[in-house]
Amino acid sequence: MKIRIASRGSELALWQTNHIKNLLEQNGHEVEIIVMKTKGDVILDTPLAKIGGKGLFTKELENAMLENRADIAVHSLKDVPTKFEAGLKLAAVCSRADTNDTMLSMKYAKFSDLPQNAKVGTTSLRRQMQLLMKRPDLNLISLRGNVNSRINKLKNGEFDAIILAQAGIDRLGLDKLVNFTDPLDTICAMGQGALGIEARSDDEAILKAIDFLNDEKSVIETRVERDFVDTLNGGCQAPIGIRAELKGDKIEVSGILGLPDGSEFLKEVKIYQKSHYQNAGREFAKIFLDKNAANLLSRAEIMANSH
């Protein structure tokens, strides 16, 4: 059958879309890619938290599906809000790549080598919080734009280091463009490293055609992570890190949330049974809510919007 994929035009988005296109074609489907610009690709001079968060990268693609101009959209799952427009659903979660955050630099081999007040580029409040917990002296600067423009800013000396997801670095071979990469021991964003396929919830033929893309391990891990964020009502832009790791019949869940400047935070690790995965994320979130996480997150939002 023919499947139309809505995609953003960035290099990483197109890599991801073509990766899924190849898998679909190997399974006997004909695939057309429809490239479109999203609001998040156009407004590059403002931090995401101030212009509506990560949903800015999905809205136009969702409209294309709702208007039957496209059948599916391929997303970095970490960019996909936990609530969907009526008529759409998360139809598949593909096998997961590396979930690390990684430092890239032209001059410094390790995060610990960064000098006092080093200029570090990141858009993510989650990364910002965890970096400042380790190094309050760092000068963190908002870094928007596609991956190549970010690398160019690093090469031009605007930054001493920038932070990107290791999955994106691997997919585009970005490590070859810089002198040093150093994986960080931060807790990742929900769904980081996984590709999520969104589709119309009533399109049985399409849902059946793409079901083979689901990877059990990724489905379980990301379900726990997304339920955690959803229960906290955190959205994609809140300073929340969450990583669920399926190991045999156990799921190890690590979570962190706090203020963007790292001055206050809550951090927990807990083990759940694999068979309990459909409840684990919400139960884990309740541990944080019992410690006044809601208050901390609302203060985090005020802090983020005041800069």
mmCIF file of N, CA and C in Angstrom, residues 167-290:
data_model
loop_
_atom_site.group_PDB
_atom_site.id
_atom_site.type_symbol
_atom_site.label_atom_id
_atom_site.label_comp_id
_atom_site.label_asym_id
_atom_site.label_seq_id
_atom_site.Cartn_x
_atom_site.Cartn_y
_atom_site.Cartn_z
ATOM 1 N N ALA A 167 21.981 10.369 20.124
ATOM 2 C CA ALA A 167 21.274 9.707 19.014
ATOM 3 C C ALA A 167 21.398 10.520 17.729
ATOM 4 N N GLY A 168 21.225 11.836 17.831
ATOM 5 C CA GLY A 168 21.341 12.703 16.665
ATOM 6 C C GLY A 168 22.764 12.773 16.136
ATOM 7 N N ILE A 169 23.716 12.779 17.068
ATOM 8 C CA ILE A 169 25.138 12.792 16.688
ATOM 9 C C ILE A 169 25.464 11.536 15.876
ATOM 10 N N ASP A 170 24.978 10.396 16.356
ATOM 11 C CA ASP A 170 25.240 9.125 15.664
ATOM 12 C C ASP A 170 24.549 9.081 14.300
ATOM 13 N N ARG A 171 23.302 9.546 14.249
ATOM 14 C CA ARG A 171 22.536 9.441 13.004
ATOM 15 C C ARG A 171 23.138 10.292 11.893
ATOM 16 N N LEU A 172 23.707 11.450 12.263
ATOM 17 C CA LEU A 172 24.253 12.359 11.245
ATOM 18 C C LEU A 172 25.782 12.364 11.179
ATOM 19 N N GLY A 173 26.427 11.522 12.002
ATOM 20 C CA GLY A 173 27.895 11.473 11.993
ATOM 21 C C GLY A 173 28.546 12.780 12.426
ATOM 22 N N LEU A 174 27.927 13.473 13.378
ATOM 23 C CA LEU A 174 28.412 14.803 13.777
ATOM 24 C C LEU A 174 29.741 14.759 14.517
ATOM 25 N N ASP A 175 30.058 13.599 15.090
ATOM 26 C CA ASP A 175 31.334 13.493 15.818
ATOM 27 C C ASP A 175 32.527 13.737 14.896
ATOM 28 N N LYS A 176 32.306 13.519 13.590
ATOM 29 C CA LYS A 176 33.408 13.739 12.632
ATOM 30 C C LYS A 176 33.650 15.228 12.380
ATOM 31 N N LEU A 177 32.680 16.080 12.764
ATOM 32 C CA LEU A 177 32.781 17.511 12.484
ATOM 33 C C LEU A 177 33.445 18.296 13.609
ATOM 34 N N VAL A 178 33.635 17.653 14.757
ATOM 35 C CA VAL A 178 34.224 18.353 15.910
ATOM 36 C C VAL A 178 35.420 17.560 16.423
ATOM 37 N N ASN A 179 36.201 18.204 17.288
ATOM 38 C CA ASN A 179 37.395 17.525 17.805
ATOM 39 C C ASN A 179 37.095 16.571 18.950
ATOM 40 N N PHE A 180 36.136 16.934 19.785
ATOM 41 C CA PHE A 180 35.890 16.144 20.994
ATOM 42 C C PHE A 180 34.400 15.929 21.248
ATOM 43 N N THR A 181 34.047 14.733 21.713
ATOM 44 C CA THR A 181 32.705 14.465 22.248
ATOM 45 C C THR A 181 32.860 13.759 23.588
ATOM 46 N N ASP A 182 32.003 14.108 24.530
ATOM 47 C CA ASP A 182 32.070 13.517 25.866
ATOM 48 C C ASP A 182 30.657 13.229 26.365
ATOM 49 N N PRO A 183 30.269 11.938 26.491
ATOM 50 C CA PRO A 183 28.933 11.612 27.003
ATOM 51 C C PRO A 183 28.789 12.092 28.446
ATOM 52 N N LEU A 184 27.631 12.642 28.767
ATOM 53 C CA LEU A 184 27.400 13.189 30.108
ATOM 54 C C LEU A 184 26.563 12.218 30.932
ATOM 55 N N ASP A 185 26.706 12.290 32.256
ATOM 56 C CA ASP A 185 25.886 11.400 33.090
ATOM 57 C C ASP A 185 24.623 12.117 33.568
ATOM 58 N N THR A 186 23.942 12.768 32.616
ATOM 59 C CA THR A 186 22.655 13.409 32.912
ATOM 60 C C THR A 186 21.539 12.386 32.695
ATOM 61 N N ILE A 187 20.369 12.688 33.251
ATOM 62 C CA ILE A 187 19.189 11.856 32.991
ATOM 63 C C ILE A 187 18.470 12.467 31.786
ATOM 64 N N CYS A 188 18.171 11.615 30.805
ATOM 65 C CA CYS A 188 17.686 12.101 29.510
ATOM 66 C C CYS A 188 16.241 12.593 29.575
ATOM 67 N N ALA A 189 15.768 13.114 28.449
ATOM 68 C CA ALA A 189 14.369 13.521 28.299
ATOM 69 C C ALA A 189 13.522 12.288 28.029
ATOM 70 N N MET A 190 12.219 12.389 28.322
ATOM 71 C CA MET A 190 11.322 11.260 28.002
ATOM 72 C C MET A 190 11.426 10.925 26.515
ATOM 73 N N GLY A 191 11.568 9.640 26.229
ATOM 74 C CA GLY A 191 11.591 9.205 24.838
ATOM 75 C C GLY A 191 12.866 9.484 24.072
ATOM 76 N N GLN A 192 13.890 10.023 24.737
ATOM 77 C CA GLN A 192 15.114 10.393 24.009
ATOM 78 C C GLN A 192 15.727 9.166 23.336
ATOM 79 N N GLY A 193 16.146 9.343 22.082
ATOM 80 C CA GLY A 193 16.776 8.254 21.336
ATOM 81 C C GLY A 193 15.804 7.383 20.561
ATOM 82 N N ALA A 194 14.486 7.554 20.828
ATOM 83 C CA ALA A 194 13.486 6.717 20.143
ATOM 84 C C ALA A 194 12.753 7.532 19.081
ATOM 85 N N LEU A 195 12.364 6.874 18.012
ATOM 86 C CA LEU A 195 11.512 7.490 17.001
ATOM 87 C C LEU A 195 10.070 7.067 17.257
ATOM 88 N N GLY A 196 9.165 8.044 17.234
ATOM 89 C CA GLY A 196 7.746 7.755 17.414
ATOM 90 C C GLY A 196 7.006 8.010 16.113
ATOM 91 N N ILE A 197 6.100 7.106 15.771
ATOM 92 C CA ILE A 197 5.301 7.259 14.564
ATOM 93 C C ILE A 197 3.884 7.641 14.975
ATOM 94 N N GLU A 198 3.428 8.793 14.489
ATOM 95 C CA GLU A 198 2.084 9.268 14.792
ATOM 96 C C GLU A 198 1.193 9.003 13.578
ATOM 97 N N ALA A 199 -0.055 8.626 13.863
ATOM 98 C CA ALA A 199 -0.990 8.331 12.772
ATOM 99 C C ALA A 199 -2.413 8.656 13.217
ATOM 100 N N ARG A 200 -3.333 8.636 12.263
ATOM 101 C CA ARG A 200 -4.751 8.816 12.620
ATOM 102 C C ARG A 200 -5.228 7.595 13.392
ATOM 103 N N SER A 201 -5.950 7.831 14.476
ATOM 104 C CA SER A 201 -6.325 6.720 15.357
ATOM 105 C C SER A 201 -7.386 5.804 14.759
ATOM 106 N N ASP A 202 -8.077 6.266 13.699
ATOM 107 C CA ASP A 202 -9.130 5.420 13.124
ATOM 108 C C ASP A 202 -8.716 4.782 11.794
ATOM 109 N N ASP A 203 -7.454 4.967 11.401
ATOM 110 C CA ASP A 203 -7.004 4.456 10.091
ATOM 111 C C ASP A 203 -6.436 3.042 10.263
ATOM 112 N N GLU A 204 -7.358 2.065 10.319
ATOM 113 C CA GLU A 204 -6.965 0.689 10.638
ATOM 114 C C GLU A 204 -5.909 0.136 9.672
ATOM 115 N N ALA A 205 -6.057 0.448 8.381
ATOM 116 C CA ALA A 205 -5.127 -0.109 7.380
ATOM 117 C C ALA A 205 -3.703 0.392 7.629
ATOM 118 N N ILE A 206 -3.563 1.683 7.901
ATOM 119 C CA ILE A 206 -2.233 2.260 8.161
ATOM 120 C C ILE A 206 -1.672 1.714 9.480
ATOM 121 N N LEU A 207 -2.510 1.681 10.512
ATOM 122 C CA LEU A 207 -2.052 1.195 11.827
ATOM 123 C C LEU A 207 -1.527 -0.240 11.714
ATOM 124 N N LYS A 208 -2.206 -1.045 10.946
ATOM 125 C CA LYS A 208 -1.795 -2.436 10.755
ATOM 126 C C LYS A 208 -0.486 -2.499 9.957
ATOM 127 N N ALA A 209 -0.393 -1.632 8.944
ATOM 128 C CA ALA A 209 0.794 -1.644 8.063
ATOM 129 C C ALA A 209 2.071 -1.256 8.810
ATOM 130 N N ILE A 210 1.953 -0.382 9.828
ATOM 131 C CA ILE A 210 3.163 0.109 10.512
ATOM 132 C C ILE A 210 3.409 -0.584 11.853
ATOM 133 N N ASP A 211 2.536 -1.513 12.229
ATOM 134 C CA ASP A 211 2.664 -2.145 13.550
ATOM 135 C C ASP A 211 4.005 -2.857 13.734
ATOM 136 N N PHE A 212 4.564 -3.379 12.637
ATOM 137 C CA PHE A 212 5.840 -4.111 12.737
ATOM 138 C C PHE A 212 6.994 -3.219 13.216
ATOM 139 N N LEU A 213 6.806 -1.902 13.132
ATOM 140 C CA LEU A 213 7.866 -0.970 13.557
ATOM 141 C C LEU A 213 8.009 -0.908 15.074
ATOM 142 N N ASN A 214 6.994 -1.377 15.809
ATOM 143 C CA ASN A 214 7.041 -1.329 17.272
ATOM 144 C C ASN A 214 8.136 -2.244 17.817
ATOM 145 N N ASP A 215 8.901 -1.722 18.777
ATOM 146 C CA ASP A 215 9.940 -2.502 19.461
ATOM 147 C C ASP A 215 9.518 -2.625 20.927
ATOM 148 N N GLU A 216 9.352 -3.843 21.410
ATOM 149 C CA GLU A 216 8.775 -4.045 22.752
ATOM 150 C C GLU A 216 9.547 -3.294 23.842
ATOM 151 N N LYS A 217 10.855 -3.404 23.825
ATOM 152 C CA LYS A 217 11.674 -2.752 24.863
ATOM 153 C C LYS A 217 11.446 -1.236 24.851
ATOM 154 N N SER A 218 11.469 -0.647 23.646
ATOM 155 C CA SER A 218 11.280 0.806 23.519
ATOM 156 C C SER A 218 9.865 1.220 23.915
ATOM 157 N N VAL A 219 8.876 0.403 23.516
ATOM 158 C CA VAL A 219 7.482 0.707 23.853
ATOM 159 C C VAL A 219 7.316 0.774 25.372
ATOM 160 N N ILE A 220 7.889 -0.203 26.074
ATOM 161 C CA ILE A 220 7.755 -0.259 27.539
ATOM 162 C C ILE A 220 8.484 0.909 28.196
ATOM 163 N N GLU A 221 9.737 1.127 27.817
ATOM 164 C CA GLU A 221 10.532 2.193 28.447
ATOM 165 C C GLU A 221 9.889 3.557 28.246
ATOM 166 N N THR A 222 9.498 3.839 27.007
ATOM 167 C CA THR A 222 8.974 5.182 26.716
ATOM 168 C C THR A 222 7.571 5.373 27.283
ATOM 169 N N ARG A 223 6.813 4.299 27.412
ATOM 170 C CA ARG A 223 5.496 4.396 28.060
ATOM 171 C C ARG A 223 5.673 4.855 29.509
ATOM 172 N N VAL A 224 6.626 4.247 30.218
ATOM 173 C CA VAL A 224 6.886 4.632 31.617
ATOM 174 C C VAL A 224 7.301 6.108 31.683
ATOM 175 N N GLU A 225 8.213 6.505 30.793
ATOM 176 C CA GLU A 225 8.733 7.879 30.812
ATOM 177 C C GLU A 225 7.642 8.894 30.487
ATOM 178 N N ARG A 226 6.829 8.596 29.487
ATOM 179 C CA ARG A 226 5.787 9.543 29.073
ATOM 180 C C ARG A 226 4.672 9.626 30.119
ATOM 181 N N ASP A 227 4.345 8.499 30.750
ATOM 182 C CA ASP A 227 3.350 8.522 31.828
ATOM 183 C C ASP A 227 3.845 9.356 33.010
ATOM 184 N N PHE A 228 5.127 9.265 33.292
ATOM 185 C CA PHE A 228 5.736 10.041 34.380
ATOM 186 C C PHE A 228 5.553 11.542 34.128
ATOM 187 N N VAL A 229 5.936 11.984 32.925
ATOM 188 C CA VAL A 229 5.838 13.411 32.581
ATOM 189 C C VAL A 229 4.376 13.853 32.515
ATOM 190 N N ASP A 230 3.533 12.995 31.963
ATOM 191 C CA ASP A 230 2.111 13.320 31.841
ATOM 192 C C ASP A 230 1.475 13.523 33.228
ATOM 193 N N THR A 231 1.818 12.642 34.172
ATOM 194 C CA THR A 231 1.259 12.736 35.526
ATOM 195 C C THR A 231 1.725 14.005 36.232
ATOM 196 N N LEU A 232 2.964 14.397 35.961
ATOM 197 C CA LEU A 232 3.495 15.639 36.545
ATOM 198 C C LEU A 232 2.968 16.864 35.808
ATOM 199 N N ASN A 233 2.260 16.628 34.688
ATOM 200 C CA ASN A 233 1.754 17.719 33.862
ATOM 201 C C ASN A 233 2.917 18.599 33.409
ATOM 202 N N GLY A 234 4.032 17.949 33.061
ATOM 203 C CA GLY A 234 5.280 18.667 32.834
ATOM 204 C C GLY A 234 5.468 19.237 31.453
ATOM 205 N N GLY A 235 4.883 18.633 30.432
ATOM 206 C CA GLY A 235 5.154 19.129 29.082
ATOM 207 C C GLY A 235 6.599 18.866 28.687
ATOM 208 N N CYS A 236 6.908 19.089 27.410
ATOM 209 C CA CYS A 236 8.236 18.747 26.890
ATOM 210 C C CYS A 236 9.316 19.733 27.338
ATOM 211 N N GLN A 237 8.907 20.921 27.769
ATOM 212 C CA GLN A 237 9.915 21.943 28.047
ATOM 213 C C GLN A 237 10.294 22.076 29.524
ATOM 214 N N ALA A 238 9.549 21.429 30.415
ATOM 215 C CA ALA A 238 9.854 21.554 31.846
ATOM 216 C C ALA A 238 11.194 20.889 32.148
ATOM 217 N N PRO A 239 11.893 21.374 33.199
ATOM 218 C CA PRO A 239 13.169 20.739 33.565
ATOM 219 C C PRO A 239 12.938 19.396 34.255
ATOM 220 N N ILE A 240 12.609 18.386 33.437
ATOM 221 C CA ILE A 240 12.350 17.037 33.938
ATOM 222 C C ILE A 240 13.210 16.049 33.165
ATOM 223 N N GLY A 241 13.986 15.248 33.880
ATOM 224 C CA GLY A 241 14.726 14.142 33.269
ATOM 225 C C GLY A 241 14.110 12.833 33.732
ATOM 226 N N ILE A 242 13.950 11.886 32.817
ATOM 227 C CA ILE A 242 13.369 10.592 33.185
ATOM 228 C C ILE A 242 13.935 9.509 32.268
ATOM 229 N N ARG A 243 14.429 8.429 32.861
ATOM 230 C CA ARG A 243 14.957 7.313 32.061
ATOM 231 C C ARG A 243 14.479 6.003 32.658
ATOM 232 N N ALA A 244 13.719 5.247 31.882
ATOM 233 C CA ALA A 244 13.309 3.903 32.271
ATOM 234 C C ALA A 244 14.134 2.921 31.446
ATOM 235 N N GLU A 245 14.760 1.971 32.116
ATOM 236 C CA GLU A 245 15.614 1.020 31.409
ATOM 237 C C GLU A 245 15.173 -0.398 31.724
ATOM 238 N N LEU A 246 14.718 -1.096 30.692
ATOM 239 C CA LEU A 246 14.260 -2.476 30.857
ATOM 240 C C LEU A 246 15.471 -3.403 30.882
ATOM 241 N N LYS A 247 15.626 -4.133 32.003
ATOM 242 C CA LYS A 247 16.732 -5.086 32.147
ATOM 243 C C LYS A 247 16.126 -6.409 32.582
ATOM 244 N N GLY A 248 15.975 -7.337 31.638
ATOM 245 C CA GLY A 248 15.329 -8.615 31.959
ATOM 246 C C GLY A 248 13.871 -8.378 32.305
ATOM 247 N N ASP A 249 13.459 -8.823 33.507
ATOM 248 C CA ASP A 249 12.052 -8.626 33.892
ATOM 249 C C ASP A 249 11.881 -7.450 34.845
ATOM 250 N N LYS A 250 12.930 -6.599 34.938
ATOM 251 C CA LYS A 250 12.878 -5.417 35.818
ATOM 252 C C LYS A 250 13.037 -4.141 34.990
ATOM 253 N N ILE A 251 12.409 -3.063 35.482
ATOM 254 C CA ILE A 251 12.595 -1.747 34.860
ATOM 255 C C ILE A 251 13.216 -0.824 35.902
ATOM 256 N N GLU A 252 14.403 -0.324 35.596
ATOM 257 C CA GLU A 252 15.047 0.642 36.498
ATOM 258 C C GLU A 252 14.676 2.046 36.033
ATOM 259 N N VAL A 253 14.061 2.827 36.917
ATOM 260 C CA VAL A 253 13.582 4.157 36.547
ATOM 261 C C VAL A 253 14.324 5.220 37.353
ATOM 262 N N SER A 254 14.943 6.173 36.655
ATOM 263 C CA SER A 254 15.644 7.294 37.294
ATOM 264 C C SER A 254 14.949 8.580 36.881
ATOM 265 N N GLY A 255 14.676 9.443 37.850
ATOM 266 C CA GLY A 255 14.006 10.704 37.532
ATOM 267 C C GLY A 255 14.622 11.874 38.262
ATOM 268 N N ILE A 256 14.527 13.045 37.646
ATOM 269 C CA ILE A 256 15.008 14.276 38.273
ATOM 270 C C ILE A 256 14.151 15.432 37.778
ATOM 271 N N LEU A 257 13.864 16.367 38.656
ATOM 272 C CA LEU A 257 13.212 17.609 38.242
ATOM 273 C C LEU A 257 13.617 18.700 39.228
ATOM 274 N N GLY A 258 13.509 19.944 38.785
ATOM 275 C CA GLY A 258 13.898 21.035 39.676
ATOM 276 C C GLY A 258 13.860 22.378 38.980
ATOM 277 N N LEU A 259 14.602 23.328 39.541
ATOM 278 C CA LEU A 259 14.667 24.666 38.966
ATOM 279 C C LEU A 259 15.734 24.705 37.877
ATOM 280 N N PRO A 260 15.534 25.535 36.841
ATOM 281 C CA PRO A 260 16.495 25.590 35.727
ATOM 282 C C PRO A 260 17.917 25.931 36.159
ATOM 283 N N ASP A 261 18.063 26.662 37.293
ATOM 284 C CA ASP A 261 19.423 27.027 37.719
ATOM 285 C C ASP A 261 20.074 25.952 38.591
ATOM 286 N N GLY A 262 19.374 24.827 38.792
ATOM 287 C CA GLY A 262 19.953 23.713 39.539
ATOM 288 C C GLY A 262 20.021 23.914 41.041
ATOM 289 N N SER A 263 19.453 25.020 41.544
ATOM 290 C CA SER A 263 19.581 25.338 42.979
ATOM 291 C C SER A 263 18.687 24.456 43.857
ATOM 292 N N GLU A 264 17.606 23.933 43.269
ATOM 293 C CA GLU A 264 16.731 23.013 44.000
ATOM 294 C C GLU A 264 16.298 21.912 43.059
ATOM 295 N N PHE A 265 16.292 20.680 43.557
ATOM 296 C CA PHE A 265 15.872 19.570 42.694
ATOM 297 C C PHE A 265 15.432 18.376 43.538
ATOM 298 N N LEU A 266 14.668 17.501 42.900
ATOM 299 C CA LEU A 266 14.284 16.209 43.470
ATOM 300 C C LEU A 266 14.821 15.128 42.545
ATOM 301 N N LYS A 267 15.366 14.064 43.143
ATOM 302 C CA LYS A 267 15.946 12.990 42.327
ATOM 303 C C LYS A 267 15.635 11.644 42.977
ATOM 304 N N GLU A 268 15.186 10.696 42.175
ATOM 305 C CA GLU A 268 14.819 9.383 42.711
ATOM 306 C C GLU A 268 15.213 8.276 41.724
ATOM 307 N N VAL A 269 15.448 7.078 42.267
ATOM 308 C CA VAL A 269 15.640 5.878 41.434
ATOM 309 C C VAL A 269 14.784 4.765 42.038
ATOM 310 N N LYS A 270 14.085 4.022 41.195
ATOM 311 C CA LYS A 270 13.241 2.936 41.713
ATOM 312 C C LYS A 270 13.190 1.795 40.702
ATOM 313 N N ILE A 271 13.013 0.587 41.208
ATOM 314 C CA ILE A 271 12.898 -0.594 40.340
ATOM 315 C C ILE A 271 11.444 -1.079 40.328
ATOM 316 N N TYR A 272 10.922 -1.369 39.136
ATOM 317 C CA TYR A 272 9.571 -1.924 38.988
ATOM 318 C C TYR A 272 9.657 -3.238 38.215
ATOM 319 N N GLN A 273 8.655 -4.072 38.370
ATOM 320 C CA GLN A 273 8.557 -5.289 37.560
ATOM 321 C C GLN A 273 8.124 -4.903 36.143
ATOM 322 N N LYS A 274 8.680 -5.593 35.168
ATOM 323 C CA LYS A 274 8.296 -5.362 33.772
ATOM 324 C C LYS A 274 6.783 -5.501 33.600
ATOM 325 N N SER A 275 6.190 -6.481 34.272
ATOM 326 C CA SER A 275 4.749 -6.737 34.135
ATOM 327 C C SER A 275 3.894 -5.568 34.634
ATOM 328 N N HIS A 276 4.544 -4.656 35.367
ATOM 329 C CA HIS A 276 3.836 -3.531 35.980
ATOM 330 C C HIS A 276 4.028 -2.226 35.187
ATOM 331 N N TYR A 277 4.564 -2.344 33.972
ATOM 332 C CA TYR A 277 5.014 -1.129 33.265
ATOM 333 C C TYR A 277 3.900 -0.130 32.988
ATOM 334 N N GLN A 278 2.656 -0.608 32.847
ATOM 335 C CA GLN A 278 1.563 0.317 32.505
ATOM 336 C C GLN A 278 1.186 1.243 33.662
ATOM 337 N N ASN A 279 1.642 0.922 34.852
ATOM 338 C CA ASN A 279 1.366 1.783 36.019
ATOM 339 C C ASN A 279 2.612 2.442 36.592
ATOM 340 N N ALA A 280 3.786 1.938 36.192
ATOM 341 C CA ALA A 280 5.038 2.346 36.848
ATOM 342 C C ALA A 280 5.301 3.848 36.747
ATOM 343 N N GLY A 281 5.095 4.422 35.558
ATOM 344 C CA GLY A 281 5.396 5.840 35.357
ATOM 345 C C GLY A 281 4.565 6.741 36.251
ATOM 346 N N ARG A 282 3.278 6.419 36.363
ATOM 347 C CA ARG A 282 2.386 7.241 37.186
ATOM 348 C C ARG A 282 2.708 7.078 38.672
ATOM 349 N N GLU A 283 3.018 5.855 39.078
ATOM 350 C CA GLU A 283 3.381 5.618 40.487
ATOM 351 C C GLU A 283 4.684 6.338 40.834
ATOM 352 N N PHE A 284 5.631 6.300 39.905
ATOM 353 C CA PHE A 284 6.927 6.969 40.136
ATOM 354 C C PHE A 284 6.716 8.479 40.258
ATOM 355 N N ALA A 285 5.833 9.022 39.429
ATOM 356 C CA ALA A 285 5.540 10.468 39.484
ATOM 357 C C ALA A 285 4.924 10.846 40.831
ATOM 358 N N LYS A 286 4.121 9.959 41.389
ATOM 359 C CA LYS A 286 3.456 10.265 42.667
ATOM 360 C C LYS A 286 4.470 10.421 43.801
ATOM 361 N N ILE A 287 5.582 9.701 43.707
ATOM 362 C CA ILE A 287 6.657 9.866 44.705
ATOM 363 C C ILE A 287 7.135 11.318 44.683
ATOM 364 N N PHE A 288 7.298 11.880 43.482
ATOM 365 C CA PHE A 288 7.741 13.268 43.326
ATOM 366 C C PHE A 288 6.650 14.240 43.780
ATOM 367 N N LEU A 289 5.397 13.936 43.409
ATOM 368 C CA LEU A 289 4.291 14.833 43.785
ATOM 369 C C LEU A 289 4.131 14.893 45.312
ATOM 370 N N ASP A 290 4.390 13.774 45.977
ATOM 371 C CA ASP A 290 4.314 13.751 47.450
ATOM 372 C C ASP A 290 5.409 14.613 48.077
#
